[in-house]
Amino acid sequence: MNTIKKMIVGNWKMNPQTVKDATKLFEGINKQVPKPLRVVPIICAPYIYLPLLKKSKVLLGAQNIFTEAKGSYTGEISIDMVKNFKISHVIIGHSERRKMGETDEMVNKKVHLALEADITPIICIGETTRDEEGSYLGFLKGQLEQGLKGVSRNAVGRVIIAYEPVWAIGASTAMNAHDVHQMTLFIKKALIDIYKSKTITGIPVLYGGAVDPTNAHGILTEGEADGLLIGRQSLDAKSFGEILQIANNI
Ligand code: PGA
């Protein structure tokens, strides 16, 4: 039996545009939290809203951190800075950041910083395109290997992997549940290979990319994803609440 609690992670990205809307959205999401709560709701908000969101059943995460712990880096935010705001999670290596030039090496540095600070890294991996020969599978394994370089067997138990096929992010349809299942299995097997340990199967593997209330159930059940990473639908308290409820009832 899968004993990992389903993690439902909202990624607000660069939204909403006002403090008023951000606090309203967060309050709205809080009102939708199922009782009793069996899943783990997490909202990854823009840095500047984090201190304004009140402690609640909804955990808080950041969407990024800088590759260095401190120093003269204009405009950057360190892991210790975000830690002031009681965040428990941080998204690392989202494809939108990789598109802006973030490399696997940078992802790896950030993963180490998060683990050292006792913040759970949600490491995003995902292929841009698929080829019939399946070389994207090697690409994904490479992203895992490089992102986790130097992370001990012990420490890797504290990471979360988010599989997000880049072509499904912001798209109108998600990957189908059968394919999600293939990918969650592939990622778990790749982790066993990398760490040469079967106990590594306890690492949660989330799915992200066009998740909504109509496909969430299939992705979590048939797809056997341990949770979801949700962009657009996390900006609507009602939709996000519906997804929380669906996950809570599984
Ligand atoms: P989406 O974004 O749910 O809007 O497709 C997912 C993501 O970028 O994590």
Tab-separated table of C-alpha atoms and ligand atoms in Angstrom:
chain	number	residue	atom	x	y	z
A	1	MET	CA	0.000	0.000	0.000
A	2	ASN	CA	1.132	3.498	-0.768
A	3	THR	CA	1.458	5.301	2.553
A	4	ILE	CA	2.688	8.633	1.250
A	5	LYS	CA	0.149	11.366	1.990
A	6	LYS	CA	-0.953	13.047	-1.229
A	7	MET	CA	0.732	16.411	-1.618
A	8	ILE	CA	-1.229	19.073	-3.395
A	9	VAL	CA	1.107	21.921	-4.240
A	10	GLY	CA	-0.090	25.208	-5.703
A	11	ASN	CA	2.451	27.248	-7.641
A	12	TRP	CA	1.144	30.786	-7.912
A	13	LYS	CA	4.047	31.790	-10.164
A	14	MET	CA	4.073	35.622	-10.644
A	15	ASN	CA	0.479	36.018	-9.397
A	16	PRO	CA	-1.665	37.687	-8.091
A	17	GLN	CA	-0.714	41.303	-8.724
A	18	THR	CA	-1.901	42.880	-5.480
A	19	VAL	CA	-1.436	42.156	-1.790
A	20	LYS	CA	-5.199	42.326	-1.399
A	21	ASP	CA	-5.765	39.627	-4.013
A	22	ALA	CA	-2.990	37.431	-2.609
A	23	THR	CA	-4.348	37.453	0.935
A	24	LYS	CA	-7.899	36.991	-0.345
A	25	LEU	CA	-6.888	33.993	-2.460
A	26	PHE	CA	-5.017	32.413	0.448
A	27	GLU	CA	-7.971	32.917	2.784
A	28	GLY	CA	-10.246	31.443	0.128
A	29	ILE	CA	-8.046	28.365	-0.210
A	30	ASN	CA	-7.986	27.967	3.569
A	31	LYS	CA	-11.768	27.927	3.631
A	32	GLN	CA	-11.700	25.023	1.151
A	33	VAL	CA	-9.395	22.818	3.225
A	34	PRO	CA	-11.179	19.472	3.776
A	35	LYS	CA	-11.979	18.243	7.282
A	36	PRO	CA	-10.528	15.918	8.392
A	37	LEU	CA	-7.462	16.757	6.372
A	38	ARG	CA	-5.658	13.720	4.998
A	39	VAL	CA	-3.624	15.394	2.289
A	40	VAL	CA	-0.842	17.973	2.505
A	41	PRO	CA	-1.800	21.310	0.922
A	42	ILE	CA	1.121	23.584	0.112
A	43	ILE	CA	1.056	27.004	-1.529
A	44	CYS	CA	4.227	28.311	-3.146
A	45	ALA	CA	3.696	32.058	-3.270
A	46	PRO	CA	5.880	34.902	-4.546
A	47	TYR	CA	8.500	35.842	-1.923
A	48	ILE	CA	6.972	39.172	-0.980
A	49	TYR	CA	3.624	37.641	-0.069
A	50	LEU	CA	5.074	34.952	2.215
A	51	PRO	CA	5.247	37.135	5.358
A	52	LEU	CA	1.638	38.208	4.833
A	53	LEU	CA	0.105	34.739	4.657
A	54	LYS	CA	-0.993	33.579	8.087
A	55	LYS	CA	0.060	30.244	9.540
A	56	SER	CA	-2.655	27.693	8.789
A	57	LYS	CA	-3.220	24.108	7.700
A	58	VAL	CA	-1.922	25.154	4.289
A	59	LEU	CA	1.877	24.929	4.331
A	60	LEU	CA	3.939	27.589	2.615
A	61	GLY	CA	6.676	27.238	0.067
A	62	ALA	CA	8.901	29.462	-2.051
A	63	GLN	CA	9.220	29.143	-5.818
A	64	ASN	CA	12.995	29.467	-5.983
A	65	ILE	CA	16.109	30.396	-4.010
A	66	PHE	CA	19.517	31.625	-5.088
A	67	THR	CA	22.467	29.285	-5.632
A	68	GLU	CA	24.580	30.941	-2.918
A	69	ALA	CA	23.894	31.170	0.804
A	70	LYS	CA	25.013	34.802	1.148
A	71	GLY	CA	26.959	37.555	-0.543
A	72	SER	CA	26.710	40.434	-2.993
A	73	TYR	CA	24.057	39.253	-5.429
A	74	THR	CA	21.755	42.113	-6.325
A	75	GLY	CA	18.126	41.117	-6.513
A	76	GLU	CA	18.555	37.569	-5.239
A	77	ILE	CA	16.957	35.842	-2.236
A	78	SER	CA	18.783	33.305	-0.065
A	79	ILE	CA	17.423	30.178	1.578
A	80	ASP	CA	17.949	31.689	5.052
A	81	MET	CA	15.886	34.738	4.063
A	82	VAL	CA	12.878	32.673	3.027
A	83	LYS	CA	13.293	30.490	6.090
A	84	ASN	CA	12.347	33.527	8.206
A	85	PHE	CA	8.822	33.176	6.882
A	86	LYS	CA	8.161	29.657	8.129
A	87	ILE	CA	8.237	28.019	4.757
A	88	SER	CA	8.567	24.249	4.685
A	89	HIS	CA	9.100	23.702	0.957
A	90	VAL	CA	10.834	25.262	-2.016
A	91	ILE	CA	10.333	24.534	-5.713
A	92	ILE	CA	13.662	24.039	-7.461
A	93	GLY	CA	14.339	23.806	-11.186
A	94	HIS	CA	10.869	24.595	-12.483
A	95	SER	CA	10.926	24.468	-16.287
A	96	GLU	CA	10.128	28.175	-16.462
A	97	ARG	CA	13.360	28.835	-14.557
A	98	ARG	CA	15.295	26.334	-16.625
A	99	LYS	CA	14.073	28.238	-19.689
A	100	MET	CA	15.668	31.361	-18.186
A	101	GLY	CA	19.012	29.567	-18.019
A	102	GLU	CA	18.917	27.485	-14.848
A	103	THR	CA	21.184	24.468	-15.289
A	104	ASP	CA	21.248	21.085	-13.546
A	105	GLU	CA	24.350	22.270	-11.720
A	106	MET	CA	22.460	25.266	-10.320
A	107	VAL	CA	19.536	23.019	-9.407
A	108	ASN	CA	21.952	20.765	-7.533
A	109	LYS	CA	23.448	23.688	-5.557
A	110	LYS	CA	19.973	24.843	-4.566
A	111	VAL	CA	18.938	21.325	-3.523
A	112	HIS	CA	21.936	21.137	-1.175
A	113	LEU	CA	21.186	24.585	0.287
A	114	ALA	CA	17.552	23.645	0.918
A	115	LEU	CA	18.430	20.335	2.559
A	116	GLU	CA	21.055	21.990	4.766
A	117	ALA	CA	18.422	24.525	5.862
A	118	ASP	CA	15.919	21.744	6.565
A	119	ILE	CA	13.537	22.939	3.860
A	120	THR	CA	12.057	20.282	1.575
A	121	PRO	CA	13.113	20.759	-2.047
A	122	ILE	CA	10.486	20.003	-4.692
A	123	ILE	CA	12.777	19.213	-7.612
A	124	CYS	CA	11.143	19.649	-11.010
A	125	ILE	CA	12.160	17.506	-13.931
A	126	GLY	CA	10.533	17.097	-17.315
A	127	GLU	CA	11.227	16.636	-20.984
A	128	THR	CA	10.482	19.335	-23.542
A	129	THR	CA	9.691	16.898	-26.325
A	130	ARG	CA	9.329	13.142	-26.758
A	131	ASP	CA	11.005	10.995	-29.377
A	132	GLU	CA	10.009	7.522	-30.508
A	133	GLU	CA	13.357	6.047	-29.481
A	134	GLY	CA	12.679	7.126	-25.899
A	135	SER	CA	15.868	9.129	-25.418
A	136	TYR	CA	13.820	11.523	-23.259
A	137	LEU	CA	13.944	8.820	-20.585
A	138	GLY	CA	17.726	9.081	-20.454
A	139	PHE	CA	17.362	12.845	-20.331
A	140	LEU	CA	15.039	12.591	-17.313
A	141	LYS	CA	17.356	10.180	-15.522
A	142	GLY	CA	20.195	12.624	-16.200
A	143	GLN	CA	18.205	15.472	-14.654
A	144	LEU	CA	17.672	13.320	-11.556
A	145	GLU	CA	21.321	12.223	-11.360
A	146	GLN	CA	22.682	15.719	-11.739
A	147	GLY	CA	20.086	17.412	-9.563
A	148	LEU	CA	20.776	14.927	-6.756
A	149	LYS	CA	24.560	14.783	-7.135
A	150	GLY	CA	26.201	14.493	-3.717
A	151	VAL	CA	22.866	14.070	-1.909
A	152	SER	CA	23.296	11.127	0.437
A	153	ARG	CA	20.946	8.167	0.632
A	154	ASN	CA	19.789	9.507	3.961
A	155	ALA	CA	19.154	13.037	2.786
A	156	VAL	CA	17.381	12.000	-0.411
A	157	GLY	CA	14.536	10.722	1.771
A	158	ARG	CA	13.704	14.397	2.348
A	159	VAL	CA	13.255	15.417	-1.276
A	160	ILE	CA	10.149	15.501	-3.450
A	161	ILE	CA	10.315	15.000	-7.207
A	162	ALA	CA	7.814	16.778	-9.438
A	163	TYR	CA	7.541	15.317	-12.910
A	164	GLU	CA	6.251	17.975	-15.267
A	165	PRO	CA	6.403	17.277	-18.988
A	166	VAL	CA	7.155	20.760	-20.277
A	167	TRP	CA	4.698	20.361	-23.153
A	168	ALA	CA	1.818	19.901	-20.670
A	169	ILE	CA	2.580	22.980	-18.554
A	170	GLY	CA	0.129	25.747	-19.368
A	171	ALA	CA	-1.468	23.478	-21.973
A	172	SER	CA	-5.155	22.667	-22.290
A	173	THR	CA	-4.796	18.944	-21.554
A	174	ALA	CA	-2.684	17.037	-19.072
A	175	MET	CA	-0.785	13.827	-19.774
A	176	ASN	CA	-3.193	10.899	-19.581
A	177	ALA	CA	-3.294	8.890	-16.365
A	178	HIS	CA	-1.859	5.747	-17.987
A	179	ASP	CA	1.236	7.625	-19.177
A	180	VAL	CA	1.578	9.351	-15.806
A	181	HIS	CA	1.700	5.872	-14.262
A	182	GLN	CA	4.488	4.822	-16.647
A	183	MET	CA	6.430	7.925	-15.689
A	184	THR	CA	5.984	7.625	-11.914
A	185	LEU	CA	7.207	4.020	-12.184
A	186	PHE	CA	10.120	5.063	-14.380
A	187	ILE	CA	11.198	7.794	-11.955
A	188	LYS	CA	10.961	5.513	-8.904
A	189	LYS	CA	13.017	2.885	-10.745
A	190	ALA	CA	15.582	5.488	-11.806
A	191	LEU	CA	15.948	6.568	-8.168
A	192	ILE	CA	16.483	2.945	-7.106
A	193	ASP	CA	19.170	2.659	-9.807
A	194	ILE	CA	20.893	5.879	-8.815
A	195	TYR	CA	20.929	5.067	-5.107
A	196	LYS	CA	21.202	1.297	-5.450
A	197	SER	CA	18.602	1.012	-2.727
A	198	LYS	CA	15.026	-0.235	-2.763
A	199	THR	CA	14.043	1.904	0.248
A	200	ILE	CA	14.279	4.909	-2.053
A	201	THR	CA	10.735	4.151	-3.314
A	202	GLY	CA	9.383	6.277	-0.430
A	203	ILE	CA	10.323	9.478	-2.271
A	204	PRO	CA	7.125	11.219	-3.394
A	205	VAL	CA	6.781	11.707	-7.139
A	206	LEU	CA	4.258	14.402	-8.051
A	207	TYR	CA	2.786	15.154	-11.455
A	208	GLY	CA	2.348	18.666	-12.833
A	209	GLY	CA	1.034	20.158	-16.073
A	210	ALA	CA	-2.556	21.184	-16.803
A	211	VAL	CA	-4.008	19.541	-13.692
A	212	ASP	CA	-7.627	20.467	-13.013
A	213	PRO	CA	-10.605	19.050	-11.084
A	214	THR	CA	-11.552	16.803	-14.022
A	215	ASN	CA	-8.230	14.953	-14.326
A	216	ALA	CA	-6.879	15.044	-10.753
A	217	HIS	CA	-8.571	11.828	-9.642
A	218	GLY	CA	-7.230	9.735	-12.534
A	219	ILE	CA	-3.701	11.093	-12.180
A	220	LEU	CA	-3.658	10.309	-8.450
A	221	THR	CA	-5.259	6.857	-8.712
A	222	GLU	CA	-4.521	5.221	-12.064
A	223	GLY	CA	-1.455	7.467	-12.504
A	224	GLU	CA	-0.280	6.644	-8.957
A	225	ALA	CA	1.203	10.096	-8.550
A	226	ASP	CA	1.936	10.931	-4.911
A	227	GLY	CA	0.610	14.407	-5.449
A	228	LEU	CA	0.114	17.264	-7.873
A	229	LEU	CA	1.892	20.479	-8.762
A	230	ILE	CA	-0.741	22.937	-9.871
A	231	GLY	CA	-0.273	26.263	-11.639
A	232	ARG	CA	-3.356	27.984	-13.044
A	233	GLN	CA	-5.913	26.111	-10.958
A	234	SER	CA	-4.194	27.228	-7.741
A	235	LEU	CA	-5.221	30.788	-8.563
A	236	ASP	CA	-8.875	29.874	-8.127
A	237	ALA	CA	-9.718	28.950	-4.538
A	238	LYS	CA	-12.774	26.954	-5.587
A	239	SER	CA	-10.941	24.820	-8.175
A	240	PHE	CA	-7.977	24.273	-5.884
A	241	GLY	CA	-10.421	23.341	-3.109
A	242	GLU	CA	-12.118	20.823	-5.403
A	243	ILE	CA	-8.768	19.195	-6.164
A	244	LEU	CA	-7.952	19.094	-2.438
A	245	GLN	CA	-11.277	17.401	-1.798
A	246	ILE	CA	-10.735	14.856	-4.587
A	247	ALA	CA	-7.299	13.947	-3.195
A	248	ASN	CA	-8.637	13.848	0.350
A	249	ASN	CA	-11.315	11.314	-0.615
A	250	ILE	CA	-8.914	8.832	-2.219
B	1	PGA	P1	-0.284	24.565	-14.997
B	1	PGA	O1	1.219	24.782	-14.472
B	1	PGA	O2	-1.002	23.776	-13.934
B	1	PGA	O3	-0.824	25.923	-15.182
B	1	PGA	O4	-0.171	23.778	-16.286
B	1	PGA	C1	1.887	23.755	-13.820
B	1	PGA	C2	3.240	24.196	-13.374
B	1	PGA	O5	3.886	25.019	-14.034
B	1	PGA	O6	3.734	23.748	-12.317
